[in-house]
Amino acid sequence: MSKITGSQAIIKCLQEEGVDTIFGFPGGAVIDLYDELLDSDIKHVLVRHEQGAVHAADGYARASGKVGVALLTSGPGATNGVTAIATAYMDSIPVVVFTGQVPRALIGNDAFQEVDIVGITRPCTKHNYLVSDPNELVATIREAFYLASSGRPGPVLIDLPKDVVASMMSFPDKKPIKMKTYQPTVDPHPGQVEKACKACLKAKRPMLYIGGGVILSNANKELTELAEKLSIPVTMTLMGLGGFPGTNPLSLGMLGMHGSYASNMAVAKSDLLIAVGARFDDRVTGRLDAFAPHAEIIHIDIDPTSISKNVDVDIPIVADCKHALRAMNSWFDDAKQFDGKAIKEKHKPWLEQVAQWNEKHPLTYHEEGDIIKPQYVIEVLNKLTGGDAIITTEVGQNQMWAAQFYKFNEPRRLLTSGGLGTMGYGLPAAIGAKLAFPDKTVIDVAGDGSIQMNIQELATARQYNAPVKVAILNNGYLGMVRQWQELFYNKRYSATVMEVTPDFVELAKAYGAVGLRATTKDEVEPVIKEALATDNLVIMDFAVSREEGVFPMVPAGKATTEMLLV
Amino acid sequence: MKHTLSVLLQNKPGALSRVTGLFSGRGFNIESLCVAETLDSKVSCMTLVTRGDDAIVEQITKQLHKLIDVIKVTDITEGEFVEREMVLIRVKAEANTRAEVLRIIDIFRGKVVDVSPTTYTVEITGQETKIKAVIDILRPIGIKEIIRTGTIATARAPKN
């Protein structure tokens, strides 16, 4: 068999995996691979900071469902990527990150731009590798893609010593990957499915509580079928938004710390909680002993460690959400004792109760004359995009308002850092999503604080023709921390006042983008219309009411029924 | 409650630190840890002693399983098992105590492995309770140093 270089082997592996776009930043340790990239048909997107590369790969992955790929150099290139790797890890996003490494002979010598990135990323990757034998390079890359995208997905890092990449090697044919130590359970146990279905038949006040797993396993159709078949109201985690249509009458929106009143009340009063691809995160449960205290709990998750981690589960189903939901749906289709009409009739009082909660305290905000309310901006974005844009967010108030007021009807429309809560995620992720779907409108809902954390990526968006729209809800504060200080620290605003921010309209111009500003309510709609009409990259600067809070709010450590309301 | 876990894992660089990192990162405790190659040189066996209630030990077991390098995790305290630990004790042995130390070591079926004019270094093997008993009885005589291997354990083979 003829031999090829490590660089050529890597490119061949990427092509084999169907990778068309990668995000990266070159350096000495990966210069051979960059040289080879010039001759390939893979599109390389040069970011302005390595964190942006991995976030963009992550956004590309979340929007498309494919594996996102980033390429970073050794040392600082690799460490700059760590925050973004941890972001992907916490949200179970399939990303493969290649990092350069010094030649094998220099490893451990404190060589120039050397860092133990495998050691550093061990706790924030699904798995990682240092390729120390050129003959294992190809197998390692194939295994990395398999691991990243199967089971509970996640980021996988491959550290590439420079001399390994420069070595000559053979390129064996690809065989199906079988790993002795890794065999995720995809199909549900039929006995558990039956138990779960019978519990559903018995319940009077059932609730579906769905998370990012529904989106990762593309199970939204199966989920909708189940909810409608049995008339079960659905609440979603931040990561689960879009897993069930936000405008469906059974949707109660998000639950948890900034969830809807109806969601939190319904979970608290339910007698059966069906958790699907969600992990009972502290932002969802609030005080644990008061979370769903009357409910029997069914938990469908592909990761056994998620089950009974925080909340004791009565009926665990370890499986891919799509497979488990499909099995439940067909159980009901086959079951003689299942009478859809009777079930709907039985759940009627419960749905009426839920509707009453919704009417009593809907998601809302107070209008204040001419002043732009941030929630209003999201409502207008929702209206003018028909709820069909891909929305990325930064982290904080902007993220919560986007989650509350944009109605996500489709999966993979909300890209947000849920687990790690990474400010600076939204812009690079938007670029990744836009490159995956050039014809879709992609909007980064941002705050004036977090947009500055990766604002350098505006140049990337311009260079690669990724005309995303950035909507800055500008209140001159680090708003979420300010809100906590207002509520719990006697308005002592320690380090949350952004006394100096750039003029975002001028800044847009400096990057060759379009800058628009709205300072009164009636300017909001024209600005968004103009932004959506232009082909260019746009920054919209909305001067919003400065001390607006996100409500409802469950103070940290309280029961989710103890909500502060508008 | 104390649990002894037997973990088979790939004998690869970094595999051990994946396990120890998991324990420190998630706040699980490790009382002792012993690891060495098995008959198959590609596989290591680790005996790990930890403490926690059932929920914590279940989480530990699942999290260990989740590591890609881990092949098999057994909580051997769930059934019958044999466990052993070895300890090297340097104990004061002066004219008036030398004979007594030897007698004690003999009772515990230990061996003297090194001798100096004022000390014996003795080797004792056994269960944790036996090791503790030896230490307790030698302590008043004067223990200079203790080195323990940590526990290794295996489930008893089925008898039929």
XYZ file of C-alpha atoms in Angstrom:
726
model
C 0.000 0.000 0.000
C 1.378 3.420 -0.880
C 2.187 5.669 2.027
C 0.920 9.194 2.603
C 1.823 11.908 5.075
C -0.041 12.407 8.337
C -1.443 15.671 6.966
C -2.821 13.893 3.932
C -4.266 11.161 6.140
C -6.046 13.727 8.315
C -7.573 15.440 5.288
C -8.682 12.052 3.911
C -10.276 11.195 7.247
C -12.170 14.503 7.264
C -13.438 13.854 3.754
C -14.445 10.346 4.749
C -16.532 11.836 7.597
C -18.216 14.252 5.201
C -16.623 17.338 6.739
C -16.889 20.324 4.396
C -16.026 23.187 6.757
C -13.559 23.486 9.602
C -12.794 26.393 11.910
C -9.294 27.150 13.066
C -6.239 29.275 13.607
C -2.773 28.264 12.377
C 0.555 28.085 14.192
C 3.930 26.401 14.074
C 2.772 23.023 15.317
C 0.083 22.642 12.656
C 1.739 24.413 9.745
C 2.171 21.170 7.762
C -1.511 20.403 8.046
C -2.399 23.960 6.995
C -0.180 23.569 3.964
C -2.048 20.424 2.982
C -5.424 22.152 3.534
C -4.651 24.567 0.684
C -4.834 21.672 -1.779
C -8.044 20.193 -0.396
C -11.662 21.117 -1.026
C -12.359 21.522 2.677
C -13.290 25.090 3.529
C -11.200 26.492 6.351
C -12.625 29.419 8.307
C -9.948 31.549 9.910
C -11.334 32.865 13.183
C -9.831 35.722 15.177
C -9.460 33.852 18.462
C -9.361 30.087 19.050
C -12.332 30.186 21.424
C -14.304 31.435 18.435
C -13.162 28.452 16.348
C -14.546 25.867 18.736
C -17.741 27.858 19.408
C -18.269 28.189 15.656
C -17.748 24.439 15.192
C -20.207 23.921 18.059
C -22.786 26.259 16.468
C -22.317 24.473 13.161
C -22.918 21.140 14.923
C -25.976 22.278 16.880
C -27.611 23.782 13.821
C -26.854 20.932 11.415
C -26.636 17.847 13.623
C -23.280 17.026 12.023
C -19.956 16.868 13.856
C -18.277 20.279 14.097
C -14.525 20.398 13.559
C -11.917 22.849 14.857
C -8.182 22.981 14.276
C -5.928 24.803 16.729
C -2.221 25.088 17.183
C -0.327 23.929 20.262
C 0.068 25.800 23.553
C -1.980 29.005 23.695
C -3.972 27.956 20.638
C -5.116 24.881 22.478
C -5.715 26.571 25.848
C -7.724 29.342 24.188
C -10.056 26.645 22.967
C -10.696 25.163 26.409
C -13.670 27.334 27.420
C -15.411 26.471 24.188
C -14.610 22.763 24.571
C -16.120 22.839 28.074
C -19.155 24.635 26.628
C -19.696 21.825 24.119
C -19.097 19.225 26.811
C -21.719 20.591 29.195
C -24.317 20.669 26.412
C -23.282 17.311 24.842
C -22.404 18.755 21.437
C -20.504 16.602 18.916
C -17.272 18.418 18.148
C -13.848 17.093 17.177
C -10.984 19.410 18.059
C -7.542 18.876 16.566
C -4.685 20.522 18.413
C -1.067 20.729 17.336
C 1.580 19.499 19.737
C 5.353 19.839 19.831
C 7.316 16.927 18.304
C 7.283 13.783 20.436
C 10.937 14.152 21.407
C 10.196 17.521 23.003
C 7.053 16.553 24.929
C 7.583 17.146 28.628
C 10.492 19.506 28.009
C 8.628 22.780 28.475
C 9.221 23.369 24.786
C 8.024 26.534 23.035
C 4.218 26.568 22.831
C 3.990 23.250 24.627
C 1.110 22.521 26.964
C -0.390 19.263 28.220
C -3.733 19.869 26.541
C -4.799 16.239 26.953
C -4.330 16.656 30.700
C -6.055 20.022 30.728
C -9.113 18.866 28.780
C -9.519 15.447 30.371
C -12.468 16.531 32.538
C -14.167 18.572 29.817
C -14.058 16.213 26.836
C -15.958 13.003 26.255
C -12.560 11.515 25.454
C -9.215 12.733 24.237
C -6.094 11.358 22.614
C -2.436 12.127 22.224
C -1.420 10.370 19.031
C 2.011 8.999 19.850
C 2.237 6.414 17.074
C 1.756 7.493 13.433
C 0.242 4.097 12.663
C -2.622 4.867 15.031
C -3.459 8.290 13.604
C -6.147 7.190 11.163
C -7.840 4.782 13.564
C -7.807 7.442 16.272
C -9.511 10.044 14.086
C -12.204 7.576 13.030
C -12.793 6.571 16.619
C -12.959 10.234 17.671
C -15.722 11.001 15.186
C -17.594 7.906 16.283
C -17.338 8.828 19.949
C -18.254 12.473 19.381
C -21.433 11.653 17.507
C -22.744 8.475 19.147
C -24.287 7.753 22.529
C -24.439 10.918 24.543
C -22.522 13.144 22.127
C -19.672 15.380 23.206
C -16.385 16.986 22.250
C -13.360 14.799 21.526
C -9.872 16.231 21.305
C -6.971 14.809 19.302
C -3.505 16.136 20.107
C -1.159 15.819 17.145
C 2.600 15.951 17.686
C 4.189 17.755 14.768
C 6.458 14.867 13.810
C 3.552 12.405 13.811
C 1.714 14.584 11.309
C 4.861 14.758 9.184
C 5.371 10.958 9.231
C 4.544 8.641 6.373
C 1.773 6.127 6.975
C -0.634 3.815 5.224
C -4.336 4.602 4.971
C -6.319 1.470 5.766
C -9.896 1.016 4.570
C -12.610 2.088 6.943
C -14.382 -0.681 8.817
C -17.362 -0.365 11.137
C -16.093 0.746 14.534
C -16.523 -1.650 17.423
C -15.212 -0.703 20.812
C -15.060 -3.196 23.627
C -15.236 -0.472 26.229
C -17.928 1.708 24.707
C -21.326 0.381 23.733
C -24.081 2.890 24.426
C -27.529 1.431 24.995
C -29.679 2.729 22.164
C -32.776 0.551 22.365
C -34.961 0.671 25.452
C -35.717 -2.324 27.628
C -39.249 -3.439 26.605
C -40.221 -4.177 30.205
C -39.292 -0.657 31.268
C -41.206 0.792 28.309
C -44.287 -1.148 29.345
C -43.967 0.010 32.962
C -43.652 3.604 31.780
C -46.658 3.344 29.481
C -48.791 1.796 32.203
C -47.803 4.602 34.544
C -48.966 7.044 31.859
C -52.348 5.322 31.690
C -52.744 5.559 35.457
C -51.712 9.195 35.855
C -54.194 11.993 36.353
C -51.762 14.893 36.200
C -48.912 13.864 33.878
C -46.192 16.237 32.676
C -43.541 15.874 30.011
C -40.283 17.551 30.975
C -37.961 17.529 27.992
C -34.348 18.544 27.514
C -31.572 18.782 24.952
C -31.529 15.010 24.498
C -34.734 15.248 22.469
C -33.016 17.617 20.053
C -29.726 15.697 19.938
C -31.548 12.484 19.048
C -33.901 14.224 16.584
C -36.872 12.901 18.554
C -39.127 15.958 18.286
C -41.688 14.220 16.059
C -41.935 11.169 18.328
C -42.215 13.456 21.341
C -44.985 15.499 19.774
C -46.800 12.319 18.848
C -46.677 11.065 22.434
C -47.758 14.386 23.943
C -50.698 14.724 21.569
C -51.714 11.082 21.739
C -52.163 11.340 25.508
C -52.840 15.082 25.890
C -49.877 15.639 28.163
C -48.633 19.195 28.725
C -44.965 19.738 27.862
C -42.391 21.898 29.566
C -38.892 22.365 28.232
C -35.492 23.090 29.642
C -33.439 25.825 27.998
C -31.715 23.119 25.956
C -35.013 21.477 25.089
C -36.673 24.549 23.534
C -37.729 23.634 20.008
C -37.943 19.946 20.903
C -41.704 20.529 21.035
C -43.449 23.324 19.137
C -43.570 26.447 21.331
C -46.921 27.458 19.830
C -48.575 24.069 20.414
C -51.435 24.456 22.926
C -49.798 21.761 25.083
C -46.571 23.763 25.376
C -45.990 25.531 28.688
C -42.629 26.954 27.648
C -39.538 26.739 29.781
C -39.391 25.589 33.412
C -36.986 26.314 36.227
C -35.319 29.447 37.512
C -36.764 31.679 34.792
C -39.445 29.301 33.644
C -43.101 30.099 33.186
C -45.417 30.145 36.204
C -47.558 27.410 34.663
C -44.546 25.146 34.035
C -43.243 25.334 37.560
C -46.674 24.975 39.138
C -47.582 22.067 36.893
C -44.387 20.171 37.695
C -44.960 20.771 41.397
C -48.524 19.440 41.261
C -48.026 16.649 38.744
C -48.476 13.006 39.719
C -46.305 11.717 36.866
C -43.230 13.433 35.494
C -41.837 12.043 32.265
C -38.309 13.368 31.864
C -36.942 12.915 28.358
C -33.306 13.717 27.610
C -33.068 16.112 30.529
C -30.775 15.892 33.541
C -32.512 17.552 36.512
C -30.054 20.440 36.552
C -30.135 22.737 39.607
C -31.445 25.616 37.471
C -34.424 23.394 36.643
C -35.173 21.758 39.980
C -34.547 24.544 42.481
C -34.649 23.093 46.007
C -34.480 19.369 45.346
C -36.855 18.107 48.035
C -39.601 20.389 46.746
C -39.201 19.360 43.100
C -42.174 17.378 41.769
C -42.880 16.069 45.287
C -46.061 14.181 44.347
C -44.843 12.702 41.091
C -43.779 9.285 40.058
C -40.783 9.877 37.796
C -39.981 8.257 34.471
C -36.580 9.192 33.100
C -35.476 8.461 29.554
C -31.791 9.156 28.955
C -28.987 7.561 26.996
C -26.496 8.323 29.768
C -26.971 6.065 32.806
C -25.065 8.541 34.993
C -27.844 11.097 34.479
C -30.395 8.770 36.004
C -30.995 9.140 39.740
C -28.064 11.564 39.959
C -30.015 14.418 41.539
C -33.557 13.090 41.823
C -34.563 9.497 42.554
C -36.181 7.970 39.483
C -38.962 5.380 39.684
C -38.893 4.091 36.122
C -35.524 4.559 34.406
C -35.215 3.914 30.682
C -31.657 3.953 29.403
C -31.976 4.518 25.663
C -31.755 6.978 22.826
C -34.759 9.292 23.283
C -36.013 8.704 19.764
C -35.979 4.929 20.167
C -37.604 5.041 23.602
C -40.374 7.430 22.514
C -41.019 5.395 19.395
C -41.342 2.274 21.552
C -43.787 4.039 23.872
C -45.857 5.308 20.958
C -46.134 1.876 19.408
C -46.962 0.329 22.782
C -49.975 2.653 22.979
C -50.886 1.947 19.362
C -50.925 -1.783 20.101
C -52.402 -1.730 23.588
C -55.993 -2.876 23.848
C -56.584 -0.980 27.057
C -55.525 2.286 25.427
C -58.383 4.563 24.524
C -57.080 7.911 23.315
C -60.396 9.668 23.679
C -60.927 8.470 27.235
C -57.414 9.541 28.217
C -57.941 13.002 26.765
C -61.186 13.251 28.645
C -59.461 12.162 31.843
C -56.730 14.795 31.450
C -59.190 17.578 30.739
C -59.429 18.901 34.320
C -55.633 18.865 34.541
C -55.229 20.785 31.267
C -57.838 23.264 32.466
C -55.909 23.740 35.675
C -52.710 24.311 33.698
C -54.480 26.776 31.430
C -55.697 28.673 34.489
C -52.146 29.007 35.780
C -51.142 30.305 32.372
C -53.919 32.870 32.402
C -53.182 33.928 35.941
C -49.492 34.612 35.330
C -48.568 34.538 31.658
C -45.080 35.500 30.553
C -45.333 39.241 30.390
C -43.708 42.589 31.138
C -44.755 46.159 31.835
C -44.820 48.660 29.006
C -43.268 52.030 29.812
C -44.237 54.529 27.115
C -41.444 55.133 24.623
C -38.863 53.094 26.425
C -37.690 49.954 24.649
C -38.380 46.861 26.676
C -35.918 44.073 25.866
C -38.752 41.549 25.815
C -40.463 43.657 23.160
C -37.374 43.435 20.954
C -37.532 39.642 21.112
C -41.264 39.694 20.365
C -40.669 41.792 17.272
C -37.807 39.534 16.183
C -40.174 36.587 16.589
C -42.899 38.299 14.603
C -40.716 39.505 11.739
C -38.881 36.202 11.315
C -42.042 34.138 11.644
C -40.407 32.276 14.538
C -38.194 30.527 12.027
C -34.789 32.156 12.440
C -31.846 30.412 14.046
C -31.327 32.293 17.298
C -28.026 32.164 19.126
C -27.606 33.913 22.431
C -24.950 35.158 24.705
C -25.470 34.428 28.404
C -27.478 36.276 31.001
C -30.641 38.326 30.685
C -30.455 38.398 26.868
C -30.426 34.616 26.851
C -33.405 34.274 29.182
C -35.526 36.831 27.315
C -34.757 35.078 24.030
C -35.757 31.764 25.607
C -38.968 33.190 27.047
C -40.264 35.381 24.251
C -39.118 33.771 21.010
C -41.412 30.893 20.087
C -39.281 28.009 18.916
C -41.361 25.627 16.847
C -38.531 23.607 15.393
C -35.495 21.933 16.911
C -31.991 23.308 16.274
C -33.284 26.882 16.161
C -31.989 27.971 19.559
C -28.248 27.681 20.024
C -27.244 28.707 23.514
C -24.692 27.786 26.141
C -26.964 26.166 28.692
C -24.717 24.123 30.934
C -21.544 26.151 31.146
C -23.197 29.528 30.583
C -20.431 30.939 28.410
C -20.632 34.643 27.629
C -19.184 35.191 24.174
C -20.760 32.040 22.740
C -23.420 33.652 20.586
C -21.502 35.443 17.847
C -19.084 32.673 16.835
C -21.875 30.074 17.146
C -24.033 32.230 14.860
C -21.232 32.268 12.295
C -20.993 28.474 12.468
C -24.754 28.126 12.021
C -24.844 30.600 9.149
C -22.106 28.706 7.307
C -24.080 25.496 7.789
C -27.280 27.162 6.533
C -26.370 30.141 4.335
C -30.007 30.719 3.378
C -31.340 30.953 6.902
C -31.653 34.078 8.965
C -29.295 33.788 11.932
C -29.594 36.230 14.810
C -27.323 36.546 17.817
C -29.314 37.955 20.725
C -26.651 39.638 22.822
C -26.040 41.919 25.755
C -23.673 44.851 25.668
C -21.443 42.950 28.099
C -21.229 39.516 26.556
C -20.979 40.631 22.933
C -17.624 42.148 23.820
C -16.244 38.793 24.871
C -15.840 37.542 21.302
C -16.592 40.643 19.266
C -13.428 40.107 17.226
C -15.340 37.425 15.279
C -17.168 40.180 13.374
C -14.124 40.122 11.103
C -14.557 36.366 10.560
C -18.214 36.895 9.662
C -17.197 39.516 7.102
C -14.332 37.525 5.613
C -16.414 34.381 5.060
C -19.635 36.071 4.059
C -21.628 34.982 7.085
C -24.023 37.930 7.368
C -25.491 37.207 10.777
C -27.551 39.813 12.609
C -26.467 40.818 16.078
C -29.206 42.283 18.284
C -27.621 43.931 21.318
C -29.997 44.538 24.202
C -27.921 47.405 25.527
C -28.620 48.342 29.142
C -25.150 49.448 30.175
C -24.993 46.754 32.810
C -23.953 43.170 33.235
C -27.664 42.755 33.601
C -28.157 39.343 35.188
C -25.606 39.902 37.922
C -27.067 43.383 38.414
C -30.502 41.818 38.828
C -29.179 39.502 41.572
C -27.491 42.476 43.237
C -30.748 44.414 43.068
C -32.771 41.595 44.580
C -30.367 40.046 47.048
C -27.579 42.576 47.710
C -29.472 45.807 48.419
C -28.739 47.244 44.981
C -25.038 47.334 45.679
C -23.894 47.230 42.050
C -20.416 45.875 42.473
C -18.586 45.766 39.122
C -21.706 45.424 37.005
C -21.872 48.923 35.548
C -20.373 49.077 32.076
C -19.225 52.669 32.280
C -17.503 52.487 28.941
C -18.852 50.560 25.994
C -17.981 51.122 22.386
C -20.356 52.907 20.044
C -21.655 49.710 18.455
C -22.910 51.494 15.335
C -19.479 52.964 14.662
C -17.896 49.659 15.581
C -20.031 47.902 12.978
C -18.804 50.387 10.385
C -15.193 49.757 11.409
C -15.720 46.096 10.559
C -17.451 46.923 7.283
C -20.814 45.899 8.700
C -24.054 47.838 8.995
C -24.767 49.493 12.335
C -28.331 50.395 13.328
C -29.632 51.924 16.509
C -33.032 52.174 18.155
C -33.585 54.352 21.188
C -37.390 54.468 21.274
C -39.982 51.746 21.017
C -41.291 52.832 17.635
C -37.815 52.554 16.140
C -37.508 48.867 17.007
C -39.570 47.444 14.191
C -38.038 49.557 11.390
C -34.534 48.721 12.611
C -35.197 44.971 12.639
C -36.899 45.185 9.234
C -33.907 46.977 7.797
C -31.517 44.502 9.395
C -33.397 41.542 7.945
C -33.565 43.181 4.526
C -29.865 43.831 4.185
C -27.489 41.176 2.889
C -24.641 42.382 5.056
C -23.574 41.667 8.572
C -25.629 43.911 10.880
C -25.297 45.086 14.447
C -28.509 46.409 15.976
C -27.984 48.439 19.120
C -31.189 48.630 21.178
C -31.060 51.087 24.073
C -33.334 49.113 26.374
C -34.766 49.977 29.795
C -31.716 49.813 31.991
C -32.935 48.054 35.122
C -35.322 45.568 33.590
C -35.367 42.188 35.308
C -36.022 38.657 34.060
C -39.214 37.275 35.620
C -40.512 34.900 36.832
C -37.489 34.173 38.935
C -36.887 31.403 41.435
C -34.151 32.589 43.787
C -31.262 30.084 43.875
C -31.923 27.330 46.415
C -35.666 27.995 46.701
C -38.489 25.726 45.642
C -39.587 26.357 42.059
C -43.057 27.314 43.260
C -41.549 30.265 45.165
C -41.379 32.499 42.113
C -40.835 36.224 42.046
C -43.285 37.445 39.420
C -43.450 40.547 37.220
C -20.261 2.498 53.945
C -16.984 1.145 52.633
C -16.987 -0.285 49.120
C -14.189 -2.041 47.295
C -14.395 -1.631 43.544
C -12.476 -3.706 41.071
C -11.927 -1.810 37.843
C -10.509 -3.273 34.653
C -9.132 -0.607 32.373
C -7.021 -0.233 29.281
C -3.348 -0.150 30.116
C -2.806 3.165 28.360
C -1.017 6.359 29.360
C -3.438 8.668 31.095
C -6.015 6.010 31.949
C -5.167 6.163 35.658
C -5.460 9.933 35.720
C -8.890 9.711 34.086
C -10.005 7.670 37.083
C -8.344 9.788 39.764
C -9.465 12.976 38.004
C -13.033 11.710 38.048
C -12.853 11.179 41.812
C -11.335 14.573 42.594
C -13.481 16.427 40.068
C -16.734 14.999 41.383
C -15.797 15.077 45.043
C -15.781 11.300 45.583
C -13.256 10.004 48.079
C -10.551 7.416 47.512
C -9.308 5.576 50.595
C -6.831 3.489 48.723
C -5.941 2.670 45.185
C -3.839 -0.170 43.785
C -3.183 -0.715 40.137
C -1.076 -3.089 38.055
C -1.074 -5.040 34.826
C -3.210 -8.184 34.485
C -2.349 -11.373 32.559
C -3.262 -9.445 29.446
C -0.623 -6.713 29.264
C -3.092 -4.396 27.509
C -5.370 -4.418 30.555
C -4.774 -3.132 34.088
C -6.714 -4.032 37.181
C -7.359 -1.383 39.770
C -8.668 -2.046 43.239
C -10.227 1.072 44.643
C -11.598 1.510 48.132
C -14.125 4.283 48.573
C -16.771 5.337 51.038
C -20.281 6.615 50.401
C -23.965 5.844 50.652
C -25.621 3.646 48.038
C -26.549 6.546 45.773
C -22.980 7.863 45.727
C -21.463 4.456 45.081
C -23.970 3.890 42.274
C -22.940 7.217 40.761
C -19.243 6.321 41.146
C -19.787 2.988 39.430
C -21.726 4.558 36.556
C -19.244 7.380 36.120
C -16.364 4.892 36.001
C -18.249 2.868 33.380
C -18.666 6.004 31.328
C -14.901 6.490 30.978
C -13.925 5.220 27.562
C -10.811 3.466 28.885
C -12.736 1.491 31.505
C -13.665 -2.058 30.532
C -15.491 -3.346 33.614
C -16.415 -2.156 37.079
C -17.388 -4.571 39.860
C -18.416 -3.601 43.349
C -16.960 -6.689 44.959
C -18.301 -5.803 48.399
C -21.686 -6.844 47.040
C -20.730 -10.535 47.330
C -18.149 -12.784 48.990
C -14.620 -11.607 48.431
C -11.030 -11.881 49.585
C -9.002 -8.783 50.302
C -5.384 -8.324 51.270
C -3.079 -5.504 52.078
C 0.614 -5.516 52.788
C 2.367 -3.209 55.204
C 6.029 -2.573 55.937
C 6.555 -1.347 59.495
C 9.845 -0.056 60.870
C 9.529 -0.620 64.585
C 11.913 0.185 67.425
C 13.763 -2.972 68.488
C 16.211 -2.296 71.273
C 17.715 -4.782 73.664
C 14.677 -4.904 75.931
C 12.044 -5.161 73.149
C 13.698 -7.152 70.365
C 12.372 -10.496 71.548
C 8.888 -9.156 72.140
C 8.671 -7.642 68.662
C 9.695 -10.951 67.138
C 7.018 -12.776 69.141
C 4.331 -10.352 68.037
C 5.375 -10.600 64.397
C 5.324 -14.344 64.646
C 1.777 -14.349 66.027
C 0.642 -12.326 63.016
C 2.649 -14.509 60.665
C 4.796 -11.591 59.611
C 8.447 -11.550 58.545
C 11.419 -9.435 59.426
C 12.772 -8.083 56.146
C 15.424 -5.670 57.415
C 17.354 -5.302 60.645
C 19.354 -2.435 62.133
C 20.924 -2.152 65.597
C 17.837 -0.387 66.895
C 14.988 -1.381 64.534
C 13.303 -4.211 62.704
C 11.457 -3.665 59.455
C 8.642 -6.174 59.310
C 6.294 -7.257 56.558
C 2.693 -8.149 57.391
C -0.007 -9.219 54.977
C -3.686 -9.541 55.671
C -7.050 -7.908 55.838
C -7.416 -4.349 56.963
C -8.504 -5.448 60.457
C -5.374 -7.542 60.922
C -3.117 -4.716 59.752
C -4.821 -2.441 62.235
C -4.340 -4.952 65.043
C -0.604 -5.236 64.356
C -0.191 -1.493 64.235
C -2.119 -1.040 67.463
C -0.023 -3.564 69.306
C 3.325 -2.305 67.967
C 2.531 1.356 68.526
C 3.454 1.424 72.251
C 6.815 -0.165 71.421
C 7.535 2.646 68.984
C 6.717 2.651 65.267
C 9.138 4.738 63.214
C 7.517 4.419 59.784
C 4.634 2.670 58.065
C 4.278 2.009 54.330
C 1.026 0.390 53.148
C 0.203 -0.928 49.730
C -3.506 -0.278 49.906
C -6.040 -3.027 49.474
C -6.228 -5.488 46.609
C -9.251 -7.698 46.407
C -11.017 -10.286 44.320
C -14.451 -11.842 44.408
C -14.497 -15.443 45.583
C -14.801 -17.958 42.773
C -18.164 -19.719 42.560
C -18.036 -22.992 44.489
C -20.185 -25.113 42.212
